Tab-separated table of C-alpha atoms and ligand atoms in Angstrom:
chain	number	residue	atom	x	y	z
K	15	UNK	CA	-30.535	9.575	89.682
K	16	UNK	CA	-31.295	5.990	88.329
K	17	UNK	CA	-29.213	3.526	88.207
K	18	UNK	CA	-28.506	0.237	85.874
K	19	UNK	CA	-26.597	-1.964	88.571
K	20	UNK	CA	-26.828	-5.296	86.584
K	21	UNK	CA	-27.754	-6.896	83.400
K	22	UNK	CA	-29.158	-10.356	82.943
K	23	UNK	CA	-29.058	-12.631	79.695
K	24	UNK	CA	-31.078	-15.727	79.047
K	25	UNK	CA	-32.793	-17.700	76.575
K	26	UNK	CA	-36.389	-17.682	76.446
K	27	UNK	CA	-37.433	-21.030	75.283
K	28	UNK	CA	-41.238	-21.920	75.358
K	29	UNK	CA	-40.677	-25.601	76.280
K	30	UNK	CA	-39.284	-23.919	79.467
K	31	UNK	CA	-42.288	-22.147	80.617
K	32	UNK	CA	-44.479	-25.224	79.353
K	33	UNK	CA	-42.118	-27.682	81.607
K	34	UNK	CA	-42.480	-24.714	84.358
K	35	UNK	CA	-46.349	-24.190	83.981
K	36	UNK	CA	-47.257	-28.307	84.024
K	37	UNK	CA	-44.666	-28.655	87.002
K	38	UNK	CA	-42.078	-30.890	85.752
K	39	UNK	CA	-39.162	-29.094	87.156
K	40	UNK	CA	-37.897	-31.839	88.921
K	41	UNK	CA	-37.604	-34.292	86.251
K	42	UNK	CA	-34.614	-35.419	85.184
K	43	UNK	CA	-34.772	-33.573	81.477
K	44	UNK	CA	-35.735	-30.298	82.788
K	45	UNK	CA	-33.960	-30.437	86.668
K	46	UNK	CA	-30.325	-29.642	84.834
K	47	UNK	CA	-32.196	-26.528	83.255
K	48	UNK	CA	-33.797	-25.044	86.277
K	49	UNK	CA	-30.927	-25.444	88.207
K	50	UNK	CA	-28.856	-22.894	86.052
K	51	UNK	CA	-31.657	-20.397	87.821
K	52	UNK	CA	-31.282	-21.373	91.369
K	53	UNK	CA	-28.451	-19.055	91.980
K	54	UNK	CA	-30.952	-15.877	90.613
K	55	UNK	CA	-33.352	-16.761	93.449
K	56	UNK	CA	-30.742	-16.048	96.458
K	57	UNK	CA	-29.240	-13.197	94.145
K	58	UNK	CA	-32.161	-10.901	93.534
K	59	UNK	CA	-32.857	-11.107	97.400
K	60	UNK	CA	-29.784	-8.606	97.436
K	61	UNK	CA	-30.308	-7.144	93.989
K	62	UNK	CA	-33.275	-6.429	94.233
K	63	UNK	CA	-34.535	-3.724	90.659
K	64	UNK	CA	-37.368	-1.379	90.900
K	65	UNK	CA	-37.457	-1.687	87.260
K	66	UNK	CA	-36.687	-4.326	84.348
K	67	UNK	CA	-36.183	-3.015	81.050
K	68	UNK	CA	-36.358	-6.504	79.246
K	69	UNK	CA	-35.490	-6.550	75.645
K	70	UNK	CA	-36.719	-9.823	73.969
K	71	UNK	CA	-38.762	-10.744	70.763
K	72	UNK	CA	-42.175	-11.177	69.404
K	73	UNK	CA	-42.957	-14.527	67.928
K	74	UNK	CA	-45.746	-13.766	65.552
K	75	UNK	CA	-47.683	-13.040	68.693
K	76	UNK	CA	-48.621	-9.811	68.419
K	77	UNK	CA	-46.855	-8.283	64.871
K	78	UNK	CA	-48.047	-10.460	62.584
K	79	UNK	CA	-46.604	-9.374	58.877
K	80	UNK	CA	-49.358	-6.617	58.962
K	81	UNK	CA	-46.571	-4.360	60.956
K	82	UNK	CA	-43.077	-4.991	61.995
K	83	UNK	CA	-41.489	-2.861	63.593
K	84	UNK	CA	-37.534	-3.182	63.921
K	85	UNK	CA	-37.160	-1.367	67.578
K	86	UNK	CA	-40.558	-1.198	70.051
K	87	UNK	CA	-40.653	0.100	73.660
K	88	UNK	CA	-43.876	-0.794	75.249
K	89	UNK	CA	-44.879	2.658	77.138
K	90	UNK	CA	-48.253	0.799	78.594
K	91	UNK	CA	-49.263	0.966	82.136
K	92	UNK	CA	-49.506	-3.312	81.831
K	93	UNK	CA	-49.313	-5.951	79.674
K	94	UNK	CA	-51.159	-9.734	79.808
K	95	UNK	CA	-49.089	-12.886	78.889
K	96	UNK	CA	-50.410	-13.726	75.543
K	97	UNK	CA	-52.033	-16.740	74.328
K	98	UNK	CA	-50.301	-18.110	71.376
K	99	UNK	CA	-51.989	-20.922	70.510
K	100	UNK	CA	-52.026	-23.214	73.781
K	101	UNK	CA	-53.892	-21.167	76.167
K	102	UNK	CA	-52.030	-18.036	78.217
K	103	UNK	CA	-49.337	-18.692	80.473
K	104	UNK	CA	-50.791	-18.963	84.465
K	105	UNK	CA	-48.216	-16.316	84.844
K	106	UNK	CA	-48.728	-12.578	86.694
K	107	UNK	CA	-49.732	-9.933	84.313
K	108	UNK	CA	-47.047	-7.571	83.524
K	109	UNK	CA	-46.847	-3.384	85.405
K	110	UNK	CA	-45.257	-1.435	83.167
K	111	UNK	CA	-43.642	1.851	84.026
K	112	UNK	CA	-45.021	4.053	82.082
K	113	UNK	CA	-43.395	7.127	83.089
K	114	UNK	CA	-39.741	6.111	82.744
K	115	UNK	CA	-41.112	4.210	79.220
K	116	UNK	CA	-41.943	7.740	77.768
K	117	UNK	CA	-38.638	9.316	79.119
K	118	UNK	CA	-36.502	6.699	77.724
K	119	UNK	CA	-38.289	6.770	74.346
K	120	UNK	CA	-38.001	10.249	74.310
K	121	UNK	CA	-34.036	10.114	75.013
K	122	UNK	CA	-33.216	7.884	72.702
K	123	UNK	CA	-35.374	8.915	69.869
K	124	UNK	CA	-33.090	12.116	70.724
K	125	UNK	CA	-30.087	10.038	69.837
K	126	UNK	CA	-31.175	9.133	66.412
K	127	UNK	CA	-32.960	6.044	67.482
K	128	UNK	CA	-36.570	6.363	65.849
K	129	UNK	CA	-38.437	3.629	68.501
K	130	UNK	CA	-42.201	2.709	67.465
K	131	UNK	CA	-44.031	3.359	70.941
K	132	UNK	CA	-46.842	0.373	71.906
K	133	UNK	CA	-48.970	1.011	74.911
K	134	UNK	CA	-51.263	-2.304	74.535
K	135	UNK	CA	-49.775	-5.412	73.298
K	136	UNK	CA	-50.011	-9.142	75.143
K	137	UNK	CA	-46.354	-10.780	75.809
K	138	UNK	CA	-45.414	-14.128	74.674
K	139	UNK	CA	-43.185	-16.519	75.784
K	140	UNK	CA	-40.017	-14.193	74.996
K	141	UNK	CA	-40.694	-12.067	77.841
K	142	UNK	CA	-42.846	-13.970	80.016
K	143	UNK	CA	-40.051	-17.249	80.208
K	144	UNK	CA	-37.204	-15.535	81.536
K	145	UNK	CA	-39.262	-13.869	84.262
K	146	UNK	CA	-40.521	-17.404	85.629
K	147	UNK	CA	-36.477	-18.740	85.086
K	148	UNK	CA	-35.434	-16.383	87.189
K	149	UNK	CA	-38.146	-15.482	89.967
K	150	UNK	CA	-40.283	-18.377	89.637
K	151	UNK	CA	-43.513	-19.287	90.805
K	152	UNK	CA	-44.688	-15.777	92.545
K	153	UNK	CA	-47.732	-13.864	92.672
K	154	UNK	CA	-46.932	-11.005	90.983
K	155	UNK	CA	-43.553	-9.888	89.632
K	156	UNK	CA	-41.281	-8.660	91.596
K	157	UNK	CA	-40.570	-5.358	89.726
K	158	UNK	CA	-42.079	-2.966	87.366
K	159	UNK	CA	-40.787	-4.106	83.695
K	160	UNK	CA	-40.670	-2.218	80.606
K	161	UNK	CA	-40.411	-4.602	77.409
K	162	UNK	CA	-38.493	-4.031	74.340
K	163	UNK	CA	-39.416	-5.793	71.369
K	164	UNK	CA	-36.776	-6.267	68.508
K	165	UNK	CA	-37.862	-7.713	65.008
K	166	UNK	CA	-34.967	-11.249	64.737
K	167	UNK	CA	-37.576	-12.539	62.554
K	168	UNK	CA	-37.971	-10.980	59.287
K	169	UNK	CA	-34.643	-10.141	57.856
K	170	UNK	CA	-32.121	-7.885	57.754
K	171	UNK	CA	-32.676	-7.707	61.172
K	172	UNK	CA	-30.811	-5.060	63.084
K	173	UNK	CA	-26.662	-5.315	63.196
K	174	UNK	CA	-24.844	-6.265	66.553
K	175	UNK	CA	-23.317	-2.775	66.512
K	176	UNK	CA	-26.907	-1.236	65.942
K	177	UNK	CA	-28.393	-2.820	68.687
K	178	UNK	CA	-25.085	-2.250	70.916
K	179	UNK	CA	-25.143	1.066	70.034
K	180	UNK	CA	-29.038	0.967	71.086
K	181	UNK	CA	-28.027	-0.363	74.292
K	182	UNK	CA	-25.418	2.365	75.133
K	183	UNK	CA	-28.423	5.440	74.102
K	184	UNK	CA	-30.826	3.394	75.986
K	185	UNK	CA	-28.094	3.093	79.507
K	186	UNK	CA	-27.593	7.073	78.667
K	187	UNK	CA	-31.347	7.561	78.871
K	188	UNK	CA	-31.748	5.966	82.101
K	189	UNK	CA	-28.709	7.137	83.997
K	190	UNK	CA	-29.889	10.700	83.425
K	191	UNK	CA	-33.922	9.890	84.973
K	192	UNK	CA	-33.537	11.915	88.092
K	193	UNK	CA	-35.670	9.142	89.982
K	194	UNK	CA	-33.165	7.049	92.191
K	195	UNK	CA	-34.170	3.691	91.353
K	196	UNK	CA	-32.283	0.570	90.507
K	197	UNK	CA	-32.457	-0.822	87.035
K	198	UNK	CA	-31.712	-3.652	85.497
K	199	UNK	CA	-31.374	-4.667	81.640
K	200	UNK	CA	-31.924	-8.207	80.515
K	201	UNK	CA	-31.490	-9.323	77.331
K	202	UNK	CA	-32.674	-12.751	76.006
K	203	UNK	CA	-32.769	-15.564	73.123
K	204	UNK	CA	-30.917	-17.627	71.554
K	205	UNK	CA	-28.761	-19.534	72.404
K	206	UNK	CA	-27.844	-21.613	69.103
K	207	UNK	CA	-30.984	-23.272	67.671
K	208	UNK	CA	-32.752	-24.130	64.147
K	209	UNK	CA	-36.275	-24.591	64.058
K	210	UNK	CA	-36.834	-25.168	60.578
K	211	UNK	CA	-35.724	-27.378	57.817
K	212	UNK	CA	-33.501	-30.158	57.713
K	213	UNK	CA	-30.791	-28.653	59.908
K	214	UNK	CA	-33.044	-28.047	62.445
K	215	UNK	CA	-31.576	-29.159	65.529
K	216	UNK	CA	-28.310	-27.476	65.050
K	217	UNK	CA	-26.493	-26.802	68.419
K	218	UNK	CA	-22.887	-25.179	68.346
K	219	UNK	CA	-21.061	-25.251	71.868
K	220	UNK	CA	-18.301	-24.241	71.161
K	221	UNK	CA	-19.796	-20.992	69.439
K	222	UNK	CA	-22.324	-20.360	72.286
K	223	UNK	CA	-19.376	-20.279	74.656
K	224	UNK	CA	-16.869	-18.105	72.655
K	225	UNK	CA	-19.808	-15.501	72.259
K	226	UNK	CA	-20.243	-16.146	76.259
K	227	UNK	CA	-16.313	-15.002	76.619
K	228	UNK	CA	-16.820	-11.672	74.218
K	229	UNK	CA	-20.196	-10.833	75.592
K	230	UNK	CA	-18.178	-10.433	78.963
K	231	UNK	CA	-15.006	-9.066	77.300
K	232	UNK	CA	-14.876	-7.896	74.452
K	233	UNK	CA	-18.674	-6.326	73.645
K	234	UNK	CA	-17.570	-3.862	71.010
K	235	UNK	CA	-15.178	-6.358	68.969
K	236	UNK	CA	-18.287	-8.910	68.838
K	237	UNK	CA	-20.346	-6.406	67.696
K	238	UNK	CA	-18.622	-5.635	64.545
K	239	UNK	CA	-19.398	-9.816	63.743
K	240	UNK	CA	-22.154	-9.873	60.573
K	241	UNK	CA	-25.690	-11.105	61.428
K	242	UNK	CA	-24.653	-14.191	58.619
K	243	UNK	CA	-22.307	-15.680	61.361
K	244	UNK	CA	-25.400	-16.291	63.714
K	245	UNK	CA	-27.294	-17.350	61.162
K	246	UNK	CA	-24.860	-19.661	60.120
K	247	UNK	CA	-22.956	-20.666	63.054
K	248	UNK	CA	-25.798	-20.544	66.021
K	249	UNK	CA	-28.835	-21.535	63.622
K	250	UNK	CA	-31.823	-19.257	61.960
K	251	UNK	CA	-32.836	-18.936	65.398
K	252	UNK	CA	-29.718	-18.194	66.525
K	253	UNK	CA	-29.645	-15.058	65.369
K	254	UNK	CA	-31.902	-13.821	68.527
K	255	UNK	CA	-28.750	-13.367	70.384
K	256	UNK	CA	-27.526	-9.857	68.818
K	257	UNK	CA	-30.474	-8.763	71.010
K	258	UNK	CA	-28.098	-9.463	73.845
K	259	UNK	CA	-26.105	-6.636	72.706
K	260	UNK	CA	-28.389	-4.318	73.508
K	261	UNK	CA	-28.325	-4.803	77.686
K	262	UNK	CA	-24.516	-5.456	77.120
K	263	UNK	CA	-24.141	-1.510	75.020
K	264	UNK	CA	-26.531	-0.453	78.443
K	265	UNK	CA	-23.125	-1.471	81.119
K	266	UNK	CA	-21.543	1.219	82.371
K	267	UNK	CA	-18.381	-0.008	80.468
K	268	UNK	CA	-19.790	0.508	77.179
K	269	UNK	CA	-21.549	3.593	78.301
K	270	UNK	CA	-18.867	5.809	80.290
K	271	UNK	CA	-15.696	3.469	79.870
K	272	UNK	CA	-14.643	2.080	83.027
K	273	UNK	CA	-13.917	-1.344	84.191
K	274	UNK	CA	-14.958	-4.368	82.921
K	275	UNK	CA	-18.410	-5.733	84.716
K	276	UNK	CA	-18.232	-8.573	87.343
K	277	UNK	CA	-19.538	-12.213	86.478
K	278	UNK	CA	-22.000	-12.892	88.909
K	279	UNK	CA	-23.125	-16.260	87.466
K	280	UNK	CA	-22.650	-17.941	84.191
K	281	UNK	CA	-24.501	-20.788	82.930
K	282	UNK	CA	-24.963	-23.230	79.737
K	283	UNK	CA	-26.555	-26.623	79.115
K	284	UNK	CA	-27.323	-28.637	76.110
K	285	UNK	CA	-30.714	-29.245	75.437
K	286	UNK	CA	-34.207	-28.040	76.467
K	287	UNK	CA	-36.246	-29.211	73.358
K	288	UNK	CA	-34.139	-27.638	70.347
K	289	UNK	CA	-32.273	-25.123	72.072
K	290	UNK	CA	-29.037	-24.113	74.112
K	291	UNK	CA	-29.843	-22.820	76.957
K	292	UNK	CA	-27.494	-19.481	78.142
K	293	UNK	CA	-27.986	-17.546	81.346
K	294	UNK	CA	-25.471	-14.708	82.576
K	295	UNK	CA	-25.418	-11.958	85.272
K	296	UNK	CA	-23.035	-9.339	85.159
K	297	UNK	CA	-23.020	-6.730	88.128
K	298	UNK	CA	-21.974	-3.110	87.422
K	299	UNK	CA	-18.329	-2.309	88.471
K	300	UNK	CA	-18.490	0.348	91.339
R	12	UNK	CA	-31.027	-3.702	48.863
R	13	UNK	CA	-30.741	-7.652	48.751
R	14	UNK	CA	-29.071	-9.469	51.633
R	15	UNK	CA	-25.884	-11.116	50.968
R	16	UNK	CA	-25.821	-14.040	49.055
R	17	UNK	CA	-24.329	-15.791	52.055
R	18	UNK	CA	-27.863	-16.250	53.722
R	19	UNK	CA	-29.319	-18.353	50.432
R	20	UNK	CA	-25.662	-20.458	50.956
R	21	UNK	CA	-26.591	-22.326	54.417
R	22	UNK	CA	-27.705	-26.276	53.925
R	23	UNK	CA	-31.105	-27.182	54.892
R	24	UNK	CA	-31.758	-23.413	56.074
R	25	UNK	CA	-34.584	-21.429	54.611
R	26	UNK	CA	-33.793	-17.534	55.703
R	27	UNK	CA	-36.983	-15.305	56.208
R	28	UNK	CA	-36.545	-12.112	53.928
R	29	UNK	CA	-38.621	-9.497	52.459
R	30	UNK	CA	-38.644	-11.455	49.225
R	31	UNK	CA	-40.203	-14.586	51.247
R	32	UNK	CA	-42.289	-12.731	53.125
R	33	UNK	CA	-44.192	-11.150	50.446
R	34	UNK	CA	-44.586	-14.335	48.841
R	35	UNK	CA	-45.732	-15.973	52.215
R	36	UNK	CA	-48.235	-12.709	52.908
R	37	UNK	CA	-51.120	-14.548	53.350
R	38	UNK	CA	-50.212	-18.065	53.990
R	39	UNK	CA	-48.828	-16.523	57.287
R	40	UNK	CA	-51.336	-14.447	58.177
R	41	UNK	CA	-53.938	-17.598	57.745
R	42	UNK	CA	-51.628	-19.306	60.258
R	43	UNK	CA	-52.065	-16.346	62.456
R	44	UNK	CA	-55.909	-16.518	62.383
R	45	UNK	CA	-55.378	-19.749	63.832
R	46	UNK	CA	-54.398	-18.355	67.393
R	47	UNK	CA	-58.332	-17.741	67.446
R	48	UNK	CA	-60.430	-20.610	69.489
R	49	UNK	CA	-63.258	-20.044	66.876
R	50	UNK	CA	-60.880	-19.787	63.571
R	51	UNK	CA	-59.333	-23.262	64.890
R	52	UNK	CA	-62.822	-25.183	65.261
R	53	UNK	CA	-63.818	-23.682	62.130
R	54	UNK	CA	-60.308	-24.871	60.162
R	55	UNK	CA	-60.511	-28.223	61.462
R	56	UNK	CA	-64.474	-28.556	60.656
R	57	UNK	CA	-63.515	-28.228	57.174
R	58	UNK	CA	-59.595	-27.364	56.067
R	59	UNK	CA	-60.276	-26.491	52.209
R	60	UNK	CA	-63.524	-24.163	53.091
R	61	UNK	CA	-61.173	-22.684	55.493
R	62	UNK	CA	-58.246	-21.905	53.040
R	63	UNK	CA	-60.438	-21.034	50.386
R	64	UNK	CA	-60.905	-17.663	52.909
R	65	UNK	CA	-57.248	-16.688	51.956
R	66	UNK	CA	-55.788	-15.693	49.069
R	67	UNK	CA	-53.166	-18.303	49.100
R	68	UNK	CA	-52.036	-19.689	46.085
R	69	UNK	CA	-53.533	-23.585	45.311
R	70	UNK	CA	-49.724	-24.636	45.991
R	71	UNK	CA	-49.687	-23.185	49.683
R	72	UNK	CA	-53.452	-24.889	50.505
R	73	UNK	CA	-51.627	-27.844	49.118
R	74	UNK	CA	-48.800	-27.583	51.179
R	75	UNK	CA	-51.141	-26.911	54.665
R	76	UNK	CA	-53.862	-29.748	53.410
R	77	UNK	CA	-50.140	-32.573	53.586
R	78	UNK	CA	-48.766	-30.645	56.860
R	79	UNK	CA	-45.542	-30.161	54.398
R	80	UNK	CA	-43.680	-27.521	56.502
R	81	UNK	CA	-40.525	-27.656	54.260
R	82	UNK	CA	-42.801	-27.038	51.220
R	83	UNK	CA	-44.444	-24.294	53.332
R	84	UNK	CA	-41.204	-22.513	54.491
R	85	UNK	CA	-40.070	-22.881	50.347
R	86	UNK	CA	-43.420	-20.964	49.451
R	87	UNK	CA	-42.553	-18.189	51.794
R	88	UNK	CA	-43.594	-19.541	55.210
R	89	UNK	CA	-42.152	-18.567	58.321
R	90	UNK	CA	-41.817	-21.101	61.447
R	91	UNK	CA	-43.023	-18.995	64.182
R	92	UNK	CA	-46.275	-18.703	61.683
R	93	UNK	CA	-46.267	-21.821	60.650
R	94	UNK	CA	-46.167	-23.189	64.132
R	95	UNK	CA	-49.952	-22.006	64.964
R	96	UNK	CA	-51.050	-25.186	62.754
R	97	UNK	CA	-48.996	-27.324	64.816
R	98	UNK	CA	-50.315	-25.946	67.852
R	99	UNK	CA	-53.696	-25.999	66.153
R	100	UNK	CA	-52.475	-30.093	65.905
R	101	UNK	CA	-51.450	-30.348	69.217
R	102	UNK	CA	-47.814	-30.504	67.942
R	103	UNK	CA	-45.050	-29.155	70.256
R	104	UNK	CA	-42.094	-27.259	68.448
R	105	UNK	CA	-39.527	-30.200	69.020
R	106	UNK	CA	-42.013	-32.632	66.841
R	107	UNK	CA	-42.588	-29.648	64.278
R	108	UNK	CA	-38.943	-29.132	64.069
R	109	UNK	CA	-38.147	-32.963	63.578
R	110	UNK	CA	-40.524	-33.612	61.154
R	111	UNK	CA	-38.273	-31.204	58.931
R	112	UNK	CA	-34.879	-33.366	59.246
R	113	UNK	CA	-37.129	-36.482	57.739
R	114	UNK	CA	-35.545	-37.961	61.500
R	115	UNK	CA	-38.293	-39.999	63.835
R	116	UNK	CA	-39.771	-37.894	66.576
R	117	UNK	CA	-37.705	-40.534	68.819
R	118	UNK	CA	-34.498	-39.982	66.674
R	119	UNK	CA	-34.634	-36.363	66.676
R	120	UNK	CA	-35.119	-36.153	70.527
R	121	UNK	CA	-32.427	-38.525	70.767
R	122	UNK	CA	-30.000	-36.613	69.032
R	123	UNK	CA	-30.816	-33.241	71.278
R	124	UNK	CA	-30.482	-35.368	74.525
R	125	UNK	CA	-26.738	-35.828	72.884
R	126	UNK	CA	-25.889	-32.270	72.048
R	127	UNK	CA	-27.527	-31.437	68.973
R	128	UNK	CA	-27.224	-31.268	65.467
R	129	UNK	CA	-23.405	-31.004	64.723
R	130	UNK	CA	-21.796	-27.953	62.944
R	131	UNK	CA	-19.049	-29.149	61.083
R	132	UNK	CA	-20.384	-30.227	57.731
R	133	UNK	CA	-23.611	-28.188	57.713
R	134	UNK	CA	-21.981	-24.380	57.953
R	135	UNK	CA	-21.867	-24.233	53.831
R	136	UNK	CA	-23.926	-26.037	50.805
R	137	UNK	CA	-22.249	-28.887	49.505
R	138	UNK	CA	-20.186	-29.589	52.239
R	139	UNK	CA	-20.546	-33.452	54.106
R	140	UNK	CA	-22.904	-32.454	57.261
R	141	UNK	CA	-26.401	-34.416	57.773
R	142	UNK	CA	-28.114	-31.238	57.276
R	143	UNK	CA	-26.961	-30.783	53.141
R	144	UNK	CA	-29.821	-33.480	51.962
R	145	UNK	CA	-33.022	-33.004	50.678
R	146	UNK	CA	-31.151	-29.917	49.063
R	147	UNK	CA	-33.555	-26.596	48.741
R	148	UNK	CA	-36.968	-26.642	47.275
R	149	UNK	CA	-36.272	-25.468	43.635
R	150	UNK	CA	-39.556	-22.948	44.725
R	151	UNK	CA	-37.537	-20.910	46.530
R	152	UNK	CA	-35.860	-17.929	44.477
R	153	UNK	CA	-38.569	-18.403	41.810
V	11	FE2	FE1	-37.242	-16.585	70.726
């Protein structure tokens, strides 16, 4: 049977993969950021997934206004890194997995989840960033990934306890593939940022951190907290972190009950361009 | 149903509902035709030929024509939309995001380097943060 042995969370800030693309990882604005990622490189050698389910958003890349769908599971064979406006990333394209893509839809549909299924769409920065934070420069990725787009830009946008919820059908789905392969879930965004208006620039620390703290302990109580608190504490663009609900409702905690997961590595700094920057591994328990 | 209240109650914060996005329709989806090469040259060659394409109202072309993104997020504009000019300007999202905060480019990458735009203050209209002045566009809600 398959297995989900570890979730990852990060932001997915395009300044990142721009700093990343031109090189600059070494200088002294973006070396602090980077180095939050150095641990991942040692860690995957022994974690190694077959498969990446990667939830993350669409930035008026692909769904424009013409469709928006709220939940989308891309059940393509691949997927390119999209060009959104500065030229496509120099990144490797995207292998889906098609096969577990269509299972998983299937299951959860089944549990009163109605996904919207996408087999071509090109990737922006929301998916593509996180894989170059954490593997960086390689030929080809090192595992099969199936995105998971979430609408966090046209509100309401889905509840914490929807998309926990989401994460605990979508953990069900994949424990029960009878393939034994090694998943992980990552979830990404956030952390606190504004983009817009005159309160762009909004960081809160001490809100990135207590969110941190109940990601890890306390997944169900946070998701009971209304989307206004992101949107209000952690910025408009804050609210991209209830997407990090999803991988957390996927742990076998939330799933089965059970212990707690272990911390593998937990990271924050303060700034790359407008943003927070948040990166967390959590290893299954047993 | 209407989102709470609470979203229209944030300083400086324009939220992105279905009420702005139906008035933004077609402002954003111009901004969206700018992620073609051809649509860019075309927009730059000549801006008002270019909006004249979309049925945007004269206040939007307005708004685009002065690079106004507060007065484009008021008349339903989203960022992530809105950003395609600015990339279409060679504008990275810090310098779009600073021009918002009427800060200098320098001054707004300043305060980032030192943590960010503070919290307290800016959580609730009409408390004392930085982020309570301009106050909202009196478009938005109309
Ligand atoms: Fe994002």
């Amino acid at each position: 049977m398959a297995r989900i042995t570890a979730s990852v969370y990060t932001s997915h800030i395009p300044a990142v993969g721009a700093a990343f693309d031109l090189g600059r990882t070494k200088e002294d604005y973006w070396k602090p950021v980077f180095a939050g990622y150095d641990f991942d490189k040692q860690w995957m050698k022994t974690h190694k997934p077959d498969v990446i389910f990667l939830v993350y958003n669409d930035h008026a890349t692909a769904f424009s206004l013409q469709m928006i769908p709220t939940f989308a599971i891309m059940t393509g064979p691949e997927f390119n890194p999209a060009d959104e406006g500065y030229g496509a990333r120099p990144v490797p394209k995207v292998i889906g997995d098609p096969e577990l893509a269509s299972y998983i839809a299937s299951a959860v549909i089944q549990q009163d989840f109605d996904l919207t299924m996408v087999n071509e769409i090109d990737v922006d920065h929301g998916l593509t960033v996180p894989l170059s934070c954490v593997f960086g420069e390689v030929k080809e990725w090192p595992a099969k990934i199936i995105p998971f787009a979430v609408n966090v830009v046209q509100h309401p946008v889905p509840s914490g306890a929807r998309c926990l919820a989401l994460g605990r059908a979508i953990g069900k789905a994949i424990m029960s593939y009878p393939e034994d392969i090694n998943v992980h879930i990552w979830g990404t965004g956030g952390m606190s940022h504004q983009l817009q208006g005159p309160r762009a620039g909004l960081i809160n620390k001490e809100w990135d951190n207590a969110f941190l703290d109940r990601l890890i302990d306390d997944p169900k109580g946070l998701s009971q907290m209304p989307n206004i608190d992101y949107v209000r504490e952690a910025g408009s663009e804050g609210i991209e972190l209830v997407m990090w609900l999803i991988a957390r409702g996927a742990m076998s905690d939330v799933v089965a009950g059970g212990p707690k997961p272990k911390v593998a590595h937990r990271f924050y700094h303060v700034p790359a361009s407008n943003t927070a920057v948040g990166h967390l591994i959590l290893e299954n328990a047993g | 149903m209407a989102l709470d209240k609470e979203f229209n109650e944030i300083p400086g914060t324009i939220v992105f509902d279905a009420e702005q996005s139906r008035k933004g329709y077609w402002l954003n989806q111009f901004c969206m035709s700018l992620m073609k090469a051809e649509n860019r040259a075309r927009f730059k060659a000549n801006e008002r030929a270019y909006l004249d394409e979309w049925k945007m109202t004269e206040e939007q072309k307005q708004a685009v024509l002065d690079r106004d993104l507060n007065r484009m997020m008021a008349l339903g504009g989203n960022i992530y939309f809105l950003s395609k000019i600015g990339a279409t300007d060679g504008k990275s999202f810090q310098q779009m995001a600073g021009s918002m905060t009427g800060m200098s480019e320098h001054d707004y990458r300043d305060m980032m380097v030192k943590g960010g735009r503070r919290i307290d203050g800016n959580r609730r209209i009409g408390e004392d943060g930085d982020a309570q002045r301009p106050q909202k566009d009196p478009a938005k809600g109309r």
